[in-house]
PDB file of C-alpha atoms in Angstrom:
ATOM      1  CA  MET C   1     142.145  11.805  45.842  1.00 64.00           C
ATOM      2  CA  ALA C   2     142.363   8.207  46.960  1.00 92.00           C
ATOM      3  CA  PHE C   3     140.880   6.484  49.974  1.00 96.00           C
ATOM      4  CA  VAL C   4     142.362   7.829  53.229  1.00 95.00           C
ATOM      5  CA  ARG C   5     142.139   6.222  56.669  1.00 96.00           C
ATOM      6  CA  ALA C   6     139.327   7.856  58.652  1.00 96.00           C
ATOM      7  CA  ALA C   7     138.988   5.797  61.835  1.00 96.00           C
ATOM      8  CA  LYS C   8     139.116   2.397  63.442  1.00 97.00           C
ATOM      9  CA  ALA C   9     135.742   0.734  62.989  1.00 96.00           C
ATOM     10  CA  ALA C  10     135.508   0.030  66.730  1.00 96.00           C
ATOM     11  CA  ASP C  11     135.903   3.751  67.526  1.00 95.00           C
ATOM     12  CA  VAL C  12     132.565   4.661  65.882  1.00 96.00           C
ATOM     13  CA  GLY C  13     129.862   2.558  67.500  1.00 96.00           C
ATOM     14  CA  VAL C  14     126.613   1.542  65.856  1.00 97.00           C
ATOM     15  CA  GLY C  15     124.152   4.436  65.910  1.00 97.00           C
ATOM     16  CA  THR C  16     126.771   7.129  66.424  1.00 97.00           C
ATOM     17  CA  ILE C  17     128.188  10.001  64.396  1.00 98.00           C
ATOM     18  CA  ARG C  18     131.264  12.148  64.873  1.00 96.00           C
ATOM     19  CA  GLU C  19     133.548  14.584  63.120  1.00 97.00           C
ATOM     20  CA  VAL C  20     136.572  12.991  61.471  1.00 96.00           C
ATOM     21  CA  GLN C  21     139.501  14.645  59.710  1.00 95.00           C
ATOM     22  CA  VAL C  22     140.155  12.947  56.342  1.00 95.00           C
ATOM     23  CA  GLY C  23     143.181  14.561  54.742  1.00 91.00           C
ATOM     24  CA  SER C  24     142.344  18.277  54.705  1.00 93.00           C
ATOM     25  CA  THR C  25     138.567  17.678  54.875  1.00 95.00           C
ATOM     26  CA  VAL C  26     136.421  17.270  57.997  1.00 96.00           C
ATOM     27  CA  VAL C  27     133.514  14.877  57.430  1.00 97.00           C
ATOM     28  CA  ALA C  28     130.514  13.763  59.466  1.00 98.00           C
ATOM     29  CA  PHE C  29     131.236  10.046  59.886  1.00 98.00           C
ATOM     30  CA  ALA C  30     128.361   7.739  60.854  1.00 98.00           C
ATOM     31  CA  ASN C  31     127.811   4.087  61.690  1.00 98.00           C
ATOM     32  CA  VAL C  32     124.301   2.957  60.741  1.00 98.00           C
ATOM     33  CA  GLY C  33     123.674  -0.691  61.547  1.00 97.00           C
ATOM     34  CA  GLY C  34     127.352  -1.547  61.103  1.00 96.00           C
ATOM     35  CA  CYS C  35     127.679   0.268  57.758  1.00 97.00           C
ATOM     36  CA  PHE C  36     129.814   3.400  57.603  1.00 98.00           C
ATOM     37  CA  TYR C  37     128.856   6.644  55.850  1.00 98.00           C
ATOM     38  CA  ALA C  38     130.672   9.940  55.359  1.00 98.00           C
ATOM     39  CA  ILE C  39     129.035  13.215  54.366  1.00 98.00           C
ATOM     40  CA  SER C  40     130.085  16.847  54.367  1.00 97.00           C
ATOM     41  CA  ASN C  41     130.352  18.168  57.904  1.00 98.00           C
ATOM     42  CA  THR C  42     128.816  21.538  56.953  1.00 97.00           C
ATOM     43  CA  CYS C  43     125.042  22.065  57.152  1.00 96.00           C
ATOM     44  CA  LEU C  44     123.486  23.838  54.167  1.00 94.00           C
ATOM     45  CA  HIS C  45     121.452  26.152  56.402  1.00 89.00           C
ATOM     46  CA  ARG C  46     123.985  28.075  58.468  1.00 89.00           C
ATOM     47  CA  GLY C  47     127.147  25.965  58.299  1.00 91.00           C
ATOM     48  CA  GLY C  48     126.499  23.981  61.471  1.00 96.00           C
ATOM     49  CA  PRO C  49     128.814  21.042  62.316  1.00 98.00           C
ATOM     50  CA  LEU C  50     126.816  17.981  61.235  1.00 98.00           C
ATOM     51  CA  GLY C  51     129.211  15.556  62.937  1.00 97.00           C
ATOM     52  CA  GLN C  52     128.105  17.022  66.263  1.00 98.00           C
ATOM     53  CA  GLY C  53     124.433  16.372  65.519  1.00 98.00           C
ATOM     54  CA  ALA C  54     122.065  13.635  66.645  1.00 98.00           C
ATOM     55  CA  LEU C  55     121.725  10.431  64.634  1.00 98.00           C
ATOM     56  CA  ASP C  56     118.422   8.527  64.623  1.00 98.00           C
ATOM     57  CA  GLY C  57     118.621   5.569  62.269  1.00 98.00           C
ATOM     58  CA  LYS C  58     119.954   7.101  59.067  1.00 97.00           C
ATOM     59  CA  THR C  59     118.593  10.582  59.832  1.00 98.00           C
ATOM     60  CA  LEU C  60     121.073  13.167  61.089  1.00 98.00           C
ATOM     61  CA  THR C  61     119.794  16.338  62.758  1.00 97.00           C
ATOM     62  CA  CYS C  62     122.039  19.421  62.696  1.00 97.00           C
ATOM     63  CA  PRO C  63     122.768  20.622  66.243  1.00 96.00           C
ATOM     64  CA  TRP C  64     122.315  24.308  65.367  1.00 96.00           C
ATOM     65  CA  HIS C  65     118.854  24.620  63.807  1.00 93.00           C
ATOM     66  CA  GLY C  66     117.460  21.116  63.348  1.00 94.00           C
ATOM     67  CA  TRP C  67     117.900  20.621  59.616  1.00 95.00           C
ATOM     68  CA  GLN C  68     117.875  16.907  58.803  1.00 97.00           C
ATOM     69  CA  PHE C  69     119.907  14.850  56.347  1.00 97.00           C
ATOM     70  CA  ASP C  70     120.000  11.204  55.271  1.00 97.00           C
ATOM     71  CA  VAL C  71     123.568  10.083  56.023  1.00 98.00           C
ATOM     72  CA  THR C  72     123.359   7.331  53.398  1.00 97.00           C
ATOM     73  CA  THR C  73     122.746   9.819  50.552  1.00 97.00           C
ATOM     74  CA  GLY C  74     123.499  13.284  51.927  1.00 97.00           C
ATOM     75  CA  LYS C  75     120.002  14.418  50.857  1.00 97.00           C
ATOM     76  CA  ALA C  76     118.163  17.005  52.941  1.00 96.00           C
ATOM     77  CA  GLY C  77     115.015  15.649  54.605  1.00 91.00           C
ATOM     78  CA  MET C  78     112.905  18.713  53.896  1.00 89.00           C
ATOM     79  CA  ASN C  79     114.048  18.989  50.277  1.00 90.00           C
ATOM     80  CA  PRO C  80     115.448  15.763  48.777  1.00 86.00           C
ATOM     81  CA  GLY C  81     116.409  17.737  45.659  1.00 92.00           C
ATOM     82  CA  THR C  82     119.291  19.228  47.608  1.00 95.00           C
ATOM     83  CA  GLY C  83     121.886  17.845  49.953  1.00 96.00           C
ATOM     84  CA  VAL C  84     125.474  17.770  51.144  1.00 97.00           C
ATOM     85  CA  ALA C  85     128.354  15.864  49.572  1.00 97.00           C
ATOM     86  CA  CYS C  86     128.366  12.136  50.269  1.00 97.00           C
ATOM     87  CA  TYR C  87     131.727  10.330  50.165  1.00 97.00           C
ATOM     88  CA  PRO C  88     132.496   6.658  49.444  1.00 97.00           C
ATOM     89  CA  THR C  89     133.700   4.555  52.385  1.00 98.00           C
ATOM     90  CA  GLU C  90     135.556   1.265  52.477  1.00 97.00           C
ATOM     91  CA  VAL C  91     136.292  -1.091  55.375  1.00 97.00           C
ATOM     92  CA  ARG C  92     139.739  -2.688  55.332  1.00 97.00           C
ATOM     93  CA  GLY C  93     140.256  -5.034  58.231  1.00 97.00           C
ATOM     94  CA  ASP C  94     139.443  -3.043  61.374  1.00 96.00           C
ATOM     95  CA  GLU C  95     139.824   0.378  59.762  1.00 97.00           C
ATOM     96  CA  VAL C  96     137.492   2.523  57.665  1.00 97.00           C
ATOM     97  CA  PHE C  97     138.721   4.616  54.753  1.00 97.00           C
ATOM     98  CA  VAL C  98     137.001   7.532  53.013  1.00 98.00           C
ATOM     99  CA  ASP C  99     137.545   9.024  49.547  1.00 97.00           C
ATOM    100  CA  VAL C 100     136.784  12.750  49.724  1.00 94.00           C
ATOM    101  CA  GLY C 101     138.009  13.074  46.115  1.00 86.00           C
TER     102      GLY C 101
END
C-alpha cells in the first residue's frame, strides 16, 4: 500500500493521540514534539483501543489495563522484545500521510 492521508497536522496537537482511519486500518496516531507517529490501534494484552489511551511524552498507556508502548517504535514498555506494528508517516504541507502497507 502507498501513503494515505491520515489527518491535517493541526488536528492532532502536540502531546495528543487519537484513533485515525487510514484506508481500511485504524491506527493510533500521535504527535510527539511536533513529530507524527502511527502504530497499531490494538493492544497486545486484550485488544484495547490504543488511540484512546493516555500519551505522556512518547509513552502510550492503554486505557483498558495500563499496558504501555513507545509510540516511536511500537515496542511494549514491559517487554521491549515485543510490540505492535509501527507505520511510516510523512508530512506533506499541512497534512500527514501514513503507509499501513
